[in-house]
Amino acid sequence: MQQRLLGGTGLSVSRLGLGTMGWGRTTDEHEARDQLSAFCEAGGTLVDTAYAYADGASETILGRLLGSVVPREDVVLATKAGVGVRRGQRFFETSRRTLLDCLDTSLTRLGVDHVDLFQAHVWSDAVPLEETLGALDHAVTSGRASYVGISNYTGWQTAQAATWQRAVPGRAPLASTQMEYSLLNRGIEDEVLPAARALGLGVLPWSPLGRGVLSGKYRTGTPSNSRGADPQLSGFVDPLLTERSSTIVQALSRAADGLGWSMVEVALAWVRDRPGVVAPIVGARTTTQLQESLAVEERSLPAELIAALDDVSAA
């Protein structure tokens, strides 16, 4: 798998990342082992998790697999903090205390002394930005993280955070931003992508398959084993089951048929090669699904098909 530098840093990552949000929830440890093995055998290095994923089970499973499936040094390990459960209530908080406490817990779960990329999972209006960024700085200076980034920040939030880090000597520059980006959701193109390019942040798209809709699985209904059929996750998928989405999925299907590719390959190739994108984060319930995504490494979309997909998916 080809490697790309993350933003303006010297950190090299595979141009597809392995997402682990479902590990410990819809994907058990045996399946997770197979996924990690398949991903690394394909040349993948970037593995992304978070303090909040499956209430910690994702990080715990990944920690048990590191060293046995793949040497720690062969993986670019990324995690996020700022979202979780406290006293039975969901929290979204990026205070210094919360970020560093979550990071320490993540390191214990992962069984490592540092992560390669530590990301603020969300923006918080309740916490001064300089406090959030100061916590990221401390993660680097204390040796807990090699690089830092942000996730789910709007364009102006991205620009403000990145500019602050660049303007103050001794601060850790932001390496990346993780945002939803796919043929079904191109909102980051207006402000986030230009801000990221101008300020040297690599973009790590999450849900590059449009929350699974771009796989084509929802064309004739909701499969019983899909996220859309899960009462806990259906609210995540339902907003994208629209007439506009159906039009885009139909165009994607025609493109895939014409090329002899899968719809997954076409959708991933499109987002992977957008300007500013470093590595889409691909999550899968099964190893078979992941291997379909990994097959995109040998694919490159013709310019005329890119233009056609751009046109049909334009807002």
PDB file of C-alpha atoms in Angstrom:
ATOM      1  CA  MET A   1       0.000   0.000   0.000  1.00  0.00           C
ATOM      2  CA  GLN A   2       1.277   3.459  -0.876  1.00  0.00           C
ATOM      3  CA  GLN A   3       2.333   5.737   1.966  1.00  0.00           C
ATOM      4  CA  ARG A   4       1.621   9.439   2.370  1.00  0.00           C
ATOM      5  CA  LEU A   5       2.979  12.093   4.721  1.00  0.00           C
ATOM      6  CA  LEU A   6       0.480  13.322   7.286  1.00  0.00           C
ATOM      7  CA  GLY A   7      -0.024  17.014   6.655  1.00  0.00           C
ATOM      8  CA  GLY A   8       3.115  19.066   7.123  1.00  0.00           C
ATOM      9  CA  THR A   9       4.814  16.426   9.279  1.00  0.00           C
ATOM     10  CA  GLY A  10       7.348  13.723   8.532  1.00  0.00           C
ATOM     11  CA  LEU A  11       4.951  10.994   9.716  1.00  0.00           C
ATOM     12  CA  SER A  12       4.304   8.472   6.947  1.00  0.00           C
ATOM     13  CA  VAL A  13       0.982   6.617   6.971  1.00  0.00           C
ATOM     14  CA  SER A  14      -0.765   4.196   4.646  1.00  0.00           C
ATOM     15  CA  ARG A  15      -3.257   5.840   2.308  1.00  0.00           C
ATOM     16  CA  LEU A  16      -6.057   3.819   3.855  1.00  0.00           C
ATOM     17  CA  GLY A  17      -6.564   3.694   7.611  1.00  0.00           C
ATOM     18  CA  LEU A  18      -8.198   0.904   9.592  1.00  0.00           C
ATOM     19  CA  GLY A  19     -11.109   2.082  11.714  1.00  0.00           C
ATOM     20  CA  THR A  20     -11.997   0.133  14.850  1.00  0.00           C
ATOM     21  CA  MET A  21     -15.207   1.778  16.045  1.00  0.00           C
ATOM     22  CA  GLY A  22     -17.110  -1.508  15.855  1.00  0.00           C
ATOM     23  CA  TRP A  23     -14.500  -3.633  17.614  1.00  0.00           C
ATOM     24  CA  GLY A  24     -15.998  -4.964  20.802  1.00  0.00           C
ATOM     25  CA  ARG A  25     -19.523  -4.136  19.664  1.00  0.00           C
ATOM     26  CA  THR A  26     -20.292  -5.609  16.234  1.00  0.00           C
ATOM     27  CA  THR A  27     -16.857  -7.175  15.674  1.00  0.00           C
ATOM     28  CA  ASP A  28     -15.468  -9.675  18.183  1.00  0.00           C
ATOM     29  CA  GLU A  29     -11.800 -10.157  19.014  1.00  0.00           C
ATOM     30  CA  HIS A  30     -11.351 -13.127  16.663  1.00  0.00           C
ATOM     31  CA  GLU A  31     -12.684 -11.128  13.721  1.00  0.00           C
ATOM     32  CA  ALA A  32     -10.672  -8.087  14.806  1.00  0.00           C
ATOM     33  CA  ARG A  33      -7.507 -10.198  14.744  1.00  0.00           C
ATOM     34  CA  ASP A  34      -8.258 -11.290  11.190  1.00  0.00           C
ATOM     35  CA  GLN A  35      -8.947  -7.701  10.152  1.00  0.00           C
ATOM     36  CA  LEU A  36      -5.720  -6.369  11.617  1.00  0.00           C
ATOM     37  CA  SER A  37      -3.753  -9.190  10.024  1.00  0.00           C
ATOM     38  CA  ALA A  38      -5.319  -8.606   6.587  1.00  0.00           C
ATOM     39  CA  PHE A  39      -4.794  -4.856   6.832  1.00  0.00           C
ATOM     40  CA  CYS A  40      -1.131  -5.117   7.783  1.00  0.00           C
ATOM     41  CA  GLU A  41      -0.428  -7.829   5.206  1.00  0.00           C
ATOM     42  CA  ALA A  42      -1.797  -5.411   2.586  1.00  0.00           C
ATOM     43  CA  GLY A  43       0.742  -2.802   3.708  1.00  0.00           C
ATOM     44  CA  GLY A  44      -1.600  -0.795   5.914  1.00  0.00           C
ATOM     45  CA  THR A  45      -0.092   1.016   8.888  1.00  0.00           C
ATOM     46  CA  LEU A  46      -2.587   3.620  10.193  1.00  0.00           C
ATOM     47  CA  VAL A  47      -4.933   2.148  12.826  1.00  0.00           C
ATOM     48  CA  ASP A  48      -7.474   4.506  14.373  1.00  0.00           C
ATOM     49  CA  THR A  49      -9.414   4.039  17.600  1.00  0.00           C
ATOM     50  CA  ALA A  50     -10.857   6.240  20.359  1.00  0.00           C
ATOM     51  CA  TYR A  51     -11.397   6.321  24.115  1.00  0.00           C
ATOM     52  CA  ALA A  52     -15.169   6.167  23.525  1.00  0.00           C
ATOM     53  CA  TYR A  53     -15.364   3.318  21.016  1.00  0.00           C
ATOM     54  CA  ALA A  54     -17.425   0.442  22.427  1.00  0.00           C
ATOM     55  CA  ASP A  55     -16.949   1.963  25.885  1.00  0.00           C
ATOM     56  CA  GLY A  56     -13.257   1.115  25.781  1.00  0.00           C
ATOM     57  CA  ALA A  57     -13.502  -2.371  24.292  1.00  0.00           C
ATOM     58  CA  SER A  58     -12.049  -1.242  20.958  1.00  0.00           C
ATOM     59  CA  GLU A  59      -8.808  -0.046  22.552  1.00  0.00           C
ATOM     60  CA  THR A  60      -8.633  -3.070  24.840  1.00  0.00           C
ATOM     61  CA  ILE A  61      -8.952  -5.519  21.943  1.00  0.00           C
ATOM     62  CA  LEU A  62      -6.427  -3.592  19.860  1.00  0.00           C
ATOM     63  CA  GLY A  63      -4.028  -3.602  22.798  1.00  0.00           C
ATOM     64  CA  ARG A  64      -4.256  -7.382  23.080  1.00  0.00           C
ATOM     65  CA  LEU A  65      -3.506  -7.764  19.367  1.00  0.00           C
ATOM     66  CA  LEU A  66      -0.540  -5.406  19.191  1.00  0.00           C
ATOM     67  CA  GLY A  67       2.644  -7.405  19.418  1.00  0.00           C
ATOM     68  CA  SER A  68       1.013 -10.717  18.558  1.00  0.00           C
ATOM     69  CA  VAL A  69      -0.488  -9.867  15.166  1.00  0.00           C
ATOM     70  CA  VAL A  70       1.861  -7.036  14.234  1.00  0.00           C
ATOM     71  CA  PRO A  71       4.878  -5.443  15.935  1.00  0.00           C
ATOM     72  CA  ARG A  72       3.977  -2.183  17.683  1.00  0.00           C
ATOM     73  CA  GLU A  73       6.583  -0.294  15.668  1.00  0.00           C
ATOM     74  CA  ASP A  74       4.934  -1.321  12.377  1.00  0.00           C
ATOM     75  CA  VAL A  75       1.684   0.439  13.284  1.00  0.00           C
ATOM     76  CA  VAL A  76       0.873   4.146  13.292  1.00  0.00           C
ATOM     77  CA  LEU A  77      -1.402   4.134  16.321  1.00  0.00           C
ATOM     78  CA  ALA A  78      -4.027   6.869  16.558  1.00  0.00           C
ATOM     79  CA  THR A  79      -6.632   7.505  19.233  1.00  0.00           C
ATOM     80  CA  LYS A  80      -9.029  10.269  20.227  1.00  0.00           C
ATOM     81  CA  ALA A  81     -10.366  11.705  23.483  1.00  0.00           C
ATOM     82  CA  GLY A  82     -13.099  14.085  24.563  1.00  0.00           C
ATOM     83  CA  VAL A  83     -16.120  11.806  24.235  1.00  0.00           C
ATOM     84  CA  GLY A  84     -17.140   9.103  26.680  1.00  0.00           C
ATOM     85  CA  VAL A  85     -19.447   8.054  29.500  1.00  0.00           C
ATOM     86  CA  ARG A  86     -19.192   9.383  33.037  1.00  0.00           C
ATOM     87  CA  ARG A  87     -21.621   8.394  35.809  1.00  0.00           C
ATOM     88  CA  GLY A  88     -23.871   6.855  33.197  1.00  0.00           C
ATOM     89  CA  GLN A  89     -24.058  10.030  31.100  1.00  0.00           C
ATOM     90  CA  ARG A  90     -22.460  10.718  27.735  1.00  0.00           C
ATOM     91  CA  PHE A  91     -19.979  13.572  27.877  1.00  0.00           C
ATOM     92  CA  PHE A  92     -18.392  15.784  25.234  1.00  0.00           C
ATOM     93  CA  GLU A  93     -15.591  17.650  26.959  1.00  0.00           C
ATOM     94  CA  THR A  94     -12.095  18.727  26.003  1.00  0.00           C
ATOM     95  CA  SER A  95     -10.750  20.114  29.272  1.00  0.00           C
ATOM     96  CA  ARG A  96      -7.112  19.454  30.136  1.00  0.00           C
ATOM     97  CA  ARG A  97      -8.168  17.053  32.886  1.00  0.00           C
ATOM     98  CA  THR A  98     -10.503  15.059  30.660  1.00  0.00           C
ATOM     99  CA  LEU A  99      -8.188  14.818  27.657  1.00  0.00           C
ATOM    100  CA  LEU A 100      -5.146  13.741  29.658  1.00  0.00           C
ATOM    101  CA  ASP A 101      -7.107  11.357  31.898  1.00  0.00           C
ATOM    102  CA  CYS A 102      -8.656   9.751  28.814  1.00  0.00           C
ATOM    103  CA  LEU A 103      -5.247   9.505  27.166  1.00  0.00           C
ATOM    104  CA  ASP A 104      -3.742   7.785  30.204  1.00  0.00           C
ATOM    105  CA  THR A 105      -6.636   5.314  30.230  1.00  0.00           C
ATOM    106  CA  SER A 106      -6.194   4.703  26.498  1.00  0.00           C
ATOM    107  CA  LEU A 107      -2.477   4.008  26.934  1.00  0.00           C
ATOM    108  CA  THR A 108      -3.276   1.438  29.625  1.00  0.00           C
ATOM    109  CA  ARG A 109      -5.899  -0.254  27.468  1.00  0.00           C
ATOM    110  CA  LEU A 110      -3.571  -0.294  24.456  1.00  0.00           C
ATOM    111  CA  GLY A 111      -0.629  -1.527  26.502  1.00  0.00           C
ATOM    112  CA  VAL A 112       1.721   1.125  25.116  1.00  0.00           C
ATOM    113  CA  ASP A 113       3.657   4.066  26.535  1.00  0.00           C
ATOM    114  CA  HIS A 114       2.662   6.456  23.742  1.00  0.00           C
ATOM    115  CA  VAL A 115       0.438   6.816  20.703  1.00  0.00           C
ATOM    116  CA  ASP A 116       1.620   8.181  17.389  1.00  0.00           C
ATOM    117  CA  LEU A 117      -1.375  10.493  16.892  1.00  0.00           C
ATOM    118  CA  PHE A 118      -3.558  11.894  19.674  1.00  0.00           C
ATOM    119  CA  GLN A 119      -6.682  13.752  18.561  1.00  0.00           C
ATOM    120  CA  ALA A 120      -9.255  15.943  20.250  1.00  0.00           C
ATOM    121  CA  HIS A 121     -12.413  14.064  19.271  1.00  0.00           C
ATOM    122  CA  VAL A 122     -14.749  17.067  19.325  1.00  0.00           C
ATOM    123  CA  TRP A 123     -14.885  20.829  19.697  1.00  0.00           C
ATOM    124  CA  SER A 124     -16.262  22.113  23.012  1.00  0.00           C
ATOM    125  CA  ASP A 125     -17.799  25.571  23.446  1.00  0.00           C
ATOM    126  CA  ALA A 126     -17.589  25.080  27.212  1.00  0.00           C
ATOM    127  CA  VAL A 127     -13.791  24.812  27.311  1.00  0.00           C
ATOM    128  CA  PRO A 128     -11.379  27.578  26.280  1.00  0.00           C
ATOM    129  CA  LEU A 129      -9.610  26.573  23.081  1.00  0.00           C
ATOM    130  CA  GLU A 130      -6.205  27.376  24.555  1.00  0.00           C
ATOM    131  CA  GLU A 131      -6.866  24.839  27.328  1.00  0.00           C
ATOM    132  CA  THR A 132      -7.722  22.114  24.837  1.00  0.00           C
ATOM    133  CA  LEU A 133      -4.674  22.885  22.745  1.00  0.00           C
ATOM    134  CA  GLY A 134      -2.509  23.107  25.846  1.00  0.00           C
ATOM    135  CA  ALA A 135      -3.533  19.566  26.735  1.00  0.00           C
ATOM    136  CA  LEU A 136      -2.472  18.408  23.263  1.00  0.00           C
ATOM    137  CA  ASP A 137       0.860  20.166  23.744  1.00  0.00           C
ATOM    138  CA  HIS A 138       1.350  18.437  27.090  1.00  0.00           C
ATOM    139  CA  ALA A 139       0.594  15.056  25.524  1.00  0.00           C
ATOM    140  CA  VAL A 140       3.568  15.644  23.216  1.00  0.00           C
ATOM    141  CA  THR A 141       5.994  17.179  25.714  1.00  0.00           C
ATOM    142  CA  SER A 142       5.268  14.429  28.262  1.00  0.00           C
ATOM    143  CA  GLY A 143       6.011  11.726  25.689  1.00  0.00           C
ATOM    144  CA  ARG A 144       2.491  10.315  25.599  1.00  0.00           C
ATOM    145  CA  ALA A 145       1.970  11.272  21.931  1.00  0.00           C
ATOM    146  CA  SER A 146       4.248  11.937  18.970  1.00  0.00           C
ATOM    147  CA  TYR A 147       1.788  14.070  16.983  1.00  0.00           C
ATOM    148  CA  VAL A 148      -1.581  15.694  17.650  1.00  0.00           C
ATOM    149  CA  GLY A 149      -4.672  16.475  15.642  1.00  0.00           C
ATOM    150  CA  ILE A 150      -8.329  17.416  15.817  1.00  0.00           C
ATOM    151  CA  SER A 151     -11.609  15.841  14.781  1.00  0.00           C
ATOM    152  CA  ASN A 152     -15.041  17.183  13.854  1.00  0.00           C
ATOM    153  CA  TYR A 153     -13.995  20.858  13.828  1.00  0.00           C
ATOM    154  CA  THR A 154     -15.709  23.290  11.454  1.00  0.00           C
ATOM    155  CA  GLY A 155     -13.696  25.383   9.036  1.00  0.00           C
ATOM    156  CA  TRP A 156     -13.290  28.395  11.310  1.00  0.00           C
ATOM    157  CA  GLN A 157     -12.558  26.159  14.300  1.00  0.00           C
ATOM    158  CA  THR A 158      -9.889  24.335  12.303  1.00  0.00           C
ATOM    159  CA  ALA A 159      -8.301  27.593  11.175  1.00  0.00           C
ATOM    160  CA  GLN A 160      -8.354  29.088  14.666  1.00  0.00           C
ATOM    161  CA  ALA A 161      -6.824  26.022  16.312  1.00  0.00           C
ATOM    162  CA  ALA A 162      -4.152  25.488  13.668  1.00  0.00           C
ATOM    163  CA  THR A 163      -3.218  29.175  13.560  1.00  0.00           C
ATOM    164  CA  TRP A 164      -2.866  29.307  17.349  1.00  0.00           C
ATOM    165  CA  GLN A 165      -0.489  26.367  17.296  1.00  0.00           C
ATOM    166  CA  ARG A 166       1.607  27.846  14.493  1.00  0.00           C
ATOM    167  CA  ALA A 167       1.719  31.352  15.955  1.00  0.00           C
ATOM    168  CA  VAL A 168       2.960  30.503  19.449  1.00  0.00           C
ATOM    169  CA  PRO A 169       6.585  29.276  19.612  1.00  0.00           C
ATOM    170  CA  GLY A 170       7.015  25.873  21.173  1.00  0.00           C
ATOM    171  CA  ARG A 171       3.480  24.650  20.546  1.00  0.00           C
ATOM    172  CA  ALA A 172       2.867  21.306  18.842  1.00  0.00           C
ATOM    173  CA  PRO A 173       1.546  21.982  15.327  1.00  0.00           C
ATOM    174  CA  LEU A 174      -1.633  20.173  14.356  1.00  0.00           C
ATOM    175  CA  ALA A 175      -0.868  17.280  12.034  1.00  0.00           C
ATOM    176  CA  SER A 176      -4.376  16.310  10.981  1.00  0.00           C
ATOM    177  CA  THR A 177      -8.106  16.745  11.080  1.00  0.00           C
ATOM    178  CA  GLN A 178     -10.555  13.854  10.991  1.00  0.00           C
ATOM    179  CA  MET A 179     -13.890  14.667   9.341  1.00  0.00           C
ATOM    180  CA  GLU A 180     -16.795  12.898   7.673  1.00  0.00           C
ATOM    181  CA  TYR A 181     -16.279  12.989   3.909  1.00  0.00           C
ATOM    182  CA  SER A 182     -17.814  10.942   1.111  1.00  0.00           C
ATOM    183  CA  LEU A 183     -19.790  11.285  -2.098  1.00  0.00           C
ATOM    184  CA  LEU A 184     -22.864  11.679   0.122  1.00  0.00           C
ATOM    185  CA  ASN A 185     -21.345  14.299   2.407  1.00  0.00           C
ATOM    186  CA  ARG A 186     -19.075  16.848   0.727  1.00  0.00           C
ATOM    187  CA  GLY A 187     -19.673  19.675   3.187  1.00  0.00           C
ATOM    188  CA  ILE A 188     -16.030  19.920   4.247  1.00  0.00           C
ATOM    189  CA  GLU A 189     -15.049  21.079   0.769  1.00  0.00           C
ATOM    190  CA  ASP A 190     -16.387  24.588   1.418  1.00  0.00           C
ATOM    191  CA  GLU A 191     -14.218  25.569   4.390  1.00  0.00           C
ATOM    192  CA  VAL A 192     -12.492  22.677   6.171  1.00  0.00           C
ATOM    193  CA  LEU A 193     -10.467  21.411   3.209  1.00  0.00           C
ATOM    194  CA  PRO A 194      -9.200  24.888   2.228  1.00  0.00           C
ATOM    195  CA  ALA A 195      -8.271  25.624   5.858  1.00  0.00           C
ATOM    196  CA  ALA A 196      -6.488  22.285   6.201  1.00  0.00           C
ATOM    197  CA  ARG A 197      -4.515  22.781   2.990  1.00  0.00           C
ATOM    198  CA  ALA A 198      -3.540  26.343   3.897  1.00  0.00           C
ATOM    199  CA  LEU A 199      -2.385  25.401   7.388  1.00  0.00           C
ATOM    200  CA  GLY A 200      -0.707  22.073   6.692  1.00  0.00           C
ATOM    201  CA  LEU A 201      -3.198  19.596   8.164  1.00  0.00           C
ATOM    202  CA  GLY A 202      -3.698  16.203   6.568  1.00  0.00           C
ATOM    203  CA  VAL A 203      -7.343  15.164   6.213  1.00  0.00           C
ATOM    204  CA  LEU A 204      -8.448  11.759   7.487  1.00  0.00           C
ATOM    205  CA  PRO A 205     -12.018  11.177   6.233  1.00  0.00           C
ATOM    206  CA  TRP A 206     -14.259   9.067   8.432  1.00  0.00           C
ATOM    207  CA  SER A 207     -17.229   7.185   6.995  1.00  0.00           C
ATOM    208  CA  PRO A 208     -15.888   7.421   3.413  1.00  0.00           C
ATOM    209  CA  LEU A 209     -18.572   4.933   2.349  1.00  0.00           C
ATOM    210  CA  GLY A 210     -21.375   7.232   3.455  1.00  0.00           C
ATOM    211  CA  ARG A 211     -22.136   5.270   6.654  1.00  0.00           C
ATOM    212  CA  GLY A 212     -22.357   2.147   4.505  1.00  0.00           C
ATOM    213  CA  VAL A 213     -24.930   3.526   2.069  1.00  0.00           C
ATOM    214  CA  LEU A 214     -22.405   3.744  -0.795  1.00  0.00           C
ATOM    215  CA  SER A 215     -21.815  -0.005  -0.629  1.00  0.00           C
ATOM    216  CA  GLY A 216     -25.250  -0.373  -2.210  1.00  0.00           C
ATOM    217  CA  LYS A 217     -26.568  -2.565   0.586  1.00  0.00           C
ATOM    218  CA  TYR A 218     -29.591  -0.318   1.219  1.00  0.00           C
ATOM    219  CA  ARG A 219     -30.823  -0.112  -2.393  1.00  0.00           C
ATOM    220  CA  THR A 220     -33.651  -2.589  -1.885  1.00  0.00           C
ATOM    221  CA  GLY A 221     -34.234  -2.297   1.846  1.00  0.00           C
ATOM    222  CA  THR A 222     -32.393  -2.544   5.136  1.00  0.00           C
ATOM    223  CA  PRO A 223     -30.397  -5.771   5.608  1.00  0.00           C
ATOM    224  CA  SER A 224     -30.987  -7.410   8.982  1.00  0.00           C
ATOM    225  CA  ASN A 225     -27.245  -7.477   9.782  1.00  0.00           C
ATOM    226  CA  SER A 226     -26.576  -3.841   8.858  1.00  0.00           C
ATOM    227  CA  ARG A 227     -26.150  -0.746  11.018  1.00  0.00           C
ATOM    228  CA  GLY A 228     -29.452   0.525   9.682  1.00  0.00           C
ATOM    229  CA  ALA A 229     -31.221  -2.424  11.325  1.00  0.00           C
ATOM    230  CA  ASP A 230     -29.493  -1.897  14.677  1.00  0.00           C
ATOM    231  CA  PRO A 231     -31.724   0.172  17.015  1.00  0.00           C
ATOM    232  CA  GLN A 232     -28.608   1.806  18.507  1.00  0.00           C
ATOM    233  CA  LEU A 233     -27.134   2.739  15.130  1.00  0.00           C
ATOM    234  CA  SER A 234     -30.109   3.269  12.824  1.00  0.00           C
ATOM    235  CA  GLY A 235     -30.170   6.968  13.670  1.00  0.00           C
ATOM    236  CA  PHE A 236     -26.653   7.180  12.255  1.00  0.00           C
ATOM    237  CA  VAL A 237     -27.683   5.711   8.880  1.00  0.00           C
ATOM    238  CA  ASP A 238     -31.251   6.960   8.370  1.00  0.00           C
ATOM    239  CA  PRO A 239     -30.348  10.613   7.581  1.00  0.00           C
ATOM    240  CA  LEU A 240     -28.483   9.445   4.475  1.00  0.00           C
ATOM    241  CA  LEU A 241     -31.287   7.264   3.117  1.00  0.00           C
ATOM    242  CA  THR A 242     -32.695  10.043   0.934  1.00  0.00           C
ATOM    243  CA  GLU A 243     -33.737  10.552  -2.675  1.00  0.00           C
ATOM    244  CA  ARG A 244     -30.477  12.425  -3.323  1.00  0.00           C
ATOM    245  CA  SER A 245     -28.519   9.485  -1.922  1.00  0.00           C
ATOM    246  CA  SER A 246     -30.413   7.081  -4.171  1.00  0.00           C
ATOM    247  CA  THR A 247     -29.449   9.138  -7.216  1.00  0.00           C
ATOM    248  CA  ILE A 248     -25.784   9.108  -6.207  1.00  0.00           C
ATOM    249  CA  VAL A 249     -25.848   5.385  -5.436  1.00  0.00           C
ATOM    250  CA  GLN A 250     -27.367   4.688  -8.861  1.00  0.00           C
ATOM    251  CA  ALA A 251     -24.622   6.690 -10.566  1.00  0.00           C
ATOM    252  CA  LEU A 252     -22.006   4.907  -8.471  1.00  0.00           C
ATOM    253  CA  SER A 253     -23.464   1.544  -9.464  1.00  0.00           C
ATOM    254  CA  ARG A 254     -23.303   2.445 -13.168  1.00  0.00           C
ATOM    255  CA  ALA A 255     -19.694   3.577 -12.800  1.00  0.00           C
ATOM    256  CA  ALA A 256     -18.760   0.362 -10.987  1.00  0.00           C
ATOM    257  CA  ASP A 257     -20.451  -1.792 -13.624  1.00  0.00           C
ATOM    258  CA  GLY A 258     -18.687   0.071 -16.417  1.00  0.00           C
ATOM    259  CA  LEU A 259     -15.277  -0.407 -14.805  1.00  0.00           C
ATOM    260  CA  GLY A 260     -15.862  -3.931 -13.562  1.00  0.00           C
ATOM    261  CA  TRP A 261     -15.182  -2.744  -9.997  1.00  0.00           C
ATOM    262  CA  SER A 262     -17.253  -2.949  -6.838  1.00  0.00           C
ATOM    263  CA  MET A 263     -19.186   0.109  -5.659  1.00  0.00           C
ATOM    264  CA  VAL A 264     -16.984   0.171  -2.563  1.00  0.00           C
ATOM    265  CA  GLU A 265     -13.858   0.467  -4.707  1.00  0.00           C
ATOM    266  CA  VAL A 266     -15.261   3.343  -6.728  1.00  0.00           C
ATOM    267  CA  ALA A 267     -16.470   5.268  -3.676  1.00  0.00           C
ATOM    268  CA  LEU A 268     -13.172   4.800  -1.824  1.00  0.00           C
ATOM    269  CA  ALA A 269     -11.014   5.680  -4.817  1.00  0.00           C
ATOM    270  CA  TRP A 270     -12.983   8.904  -5.263  1.00  0.00           C
ATOM    271  CA  VAL A 271     -12.485  10.133  -1.683  1.00  0.00           C
ATOM    272  CA  ARG A 272      -8.942   8.779  -1.269  1.00  0.00           C
ATOM    273  CA  ASP A 273      -7.640  10.880  -4.138  1.00  0.00           C
ATOM    274  CA  ARG A 274      -9.391  14.154  -3.335  1.00  0.00           C
ATOM    275  CA  PRO A 275      -7.021  17.112  -2.843  1.00  0.00           C
ATOM    276  CA  GLY A 276      -5.830  17.308   0.768  1.00  0.00           C
ATOM    277  CA  VAL A 277      -6.936  13.802   1.724  1.00  0.00           C
ATOM    278  CA  VAL A 278      -4.251  11.610   3.282  1.00  0.00           C
ATOM    279  CA  ALA A 279      -6.088   8.442   4.302  1.00  0.00           C
ATOM    280  CA  PRO A 280      -9.784   7.563   4.499  1.00  0.00           C
ATOM    281  CA  ILE A 281     -10.563   5.600   7.677  1.00  0.00           C
ATOM    282  CA  VAL A 282     -12.288   2.368   6.684  1.00  0.00           C
ATOM    283  CA  GLY A 283     -14.297   0.428   9.254  1.00  0.00           C
ATOM    284  CA  ALA A 284     -15.732  -3.000   8.546  1.00  0.00           C
ATOM    285  CA  ARG A 285     -17.856  -5.491  10.440  1.00  0.00           C
ATOM    286  CA  THR A 286     -16.162  -8.486   8.829  1.00  0.00           C
ATOM    287  CA  THR A 287     -12.789  -9.276   7.290  1.00  0.00           C
ATOM    288  CA  THR A 288     -14.491 -10.013   3.979  1.00  0.00           C
ATOM    289  CA  GLN A 289     -15.868  -6.466   3.925  1.00  0.00           C
ATOM    290  CA  LEU A 290     -12.461  -5.050   4.787  1.00  0.00           C
ATOM    291  CA  GLN A 291     -10.748  -7.009   2.021  1.00  0.00           C
ATOM    292  CA  GLU A 292     -13.167  -5.494  -0.494  1.00  0.00           C
ATOM    293  CA  SER A 293     -12.035  -2.059   0.663  1.00  0.00           C
ATOM    294  CA  LEU A 294      -8.354  -3.019   0.570  1.00  0.00           C
ATOM    295  CA  ALA A 295      -8.715  -4.004  -3.093  1.00  0.00           C
ATOM    296  CA  VAL A 296      -8.957  -0.290  -3.965  1.00  0.00           C
ATOM    297  CA  GLU A 297      -5.166   0.014  -3.665  1.00  0.00           C
ATOM    298  CA  GLU A 298      -4.789  -1.095  -7.275  1.00  0.00           C
ATOM    299  CA  ARG A 299      -7.530   1.234  -8.505  1.00  0.00           C
ATOM    300  CA  SER A 300      -7.409   4.757  -9.931  1.00  0.00           C
ATOM    301  CA  LEU A 301     -10.527   6.428 -11.294  1.00  0.00           C
ATOM    302  CA  PRO A 302     -10.504   7.820 -14.851  1.00  0.00           C
ATOM    303  CA  ALA A 303     -10.818  11.621 -14.953  1.00  0.00           C
ATOM    304  CA  GLU A 304     -14.135  11.507 -16.823  1.00  0.00           C
ATOM    305  CA  LEU A 305     -15.701   9.329 -14.132  1.00  0.00           C
ATOM    306  CA  ILE A 306     -14.400  11.601 -11.381  1.00  0.00           C
ATOM    307  CA  ALA A 307     -16.049  14.538 -13.153  1.00  0.00           C
ATOM    308  CA  ALA A 308     -19.320  12.620 -13.521  1.00  0.00           C
ATOM    309  CA  LEU A 309     -19.382  11.640  -9.848  1.00  0.00           C
ATOM    310  CA  ASP A 310     -18.489  15.194  -8.850  1.00  0.00           C
ATOM    311  CA  ASP A 311     -21.425  16.463 -10.854  1.00  0.00           C
ATOM    312  CA  VAL A 312     -24.039  14.014  -9.561  1.00  0.00           C
ATOM    313  CA  SER A 313     -22.961  14.447  -5.935  1.00  0.00           C
ATOM    314  CA  ALA A 314     -22.681  18.236  -5.965  1.00  0.00           C
ATOM    315  CA  ALA A 315     -24.820  19.823  -3.233  1.00  0.00           C
TER     316      ALA A 315
END
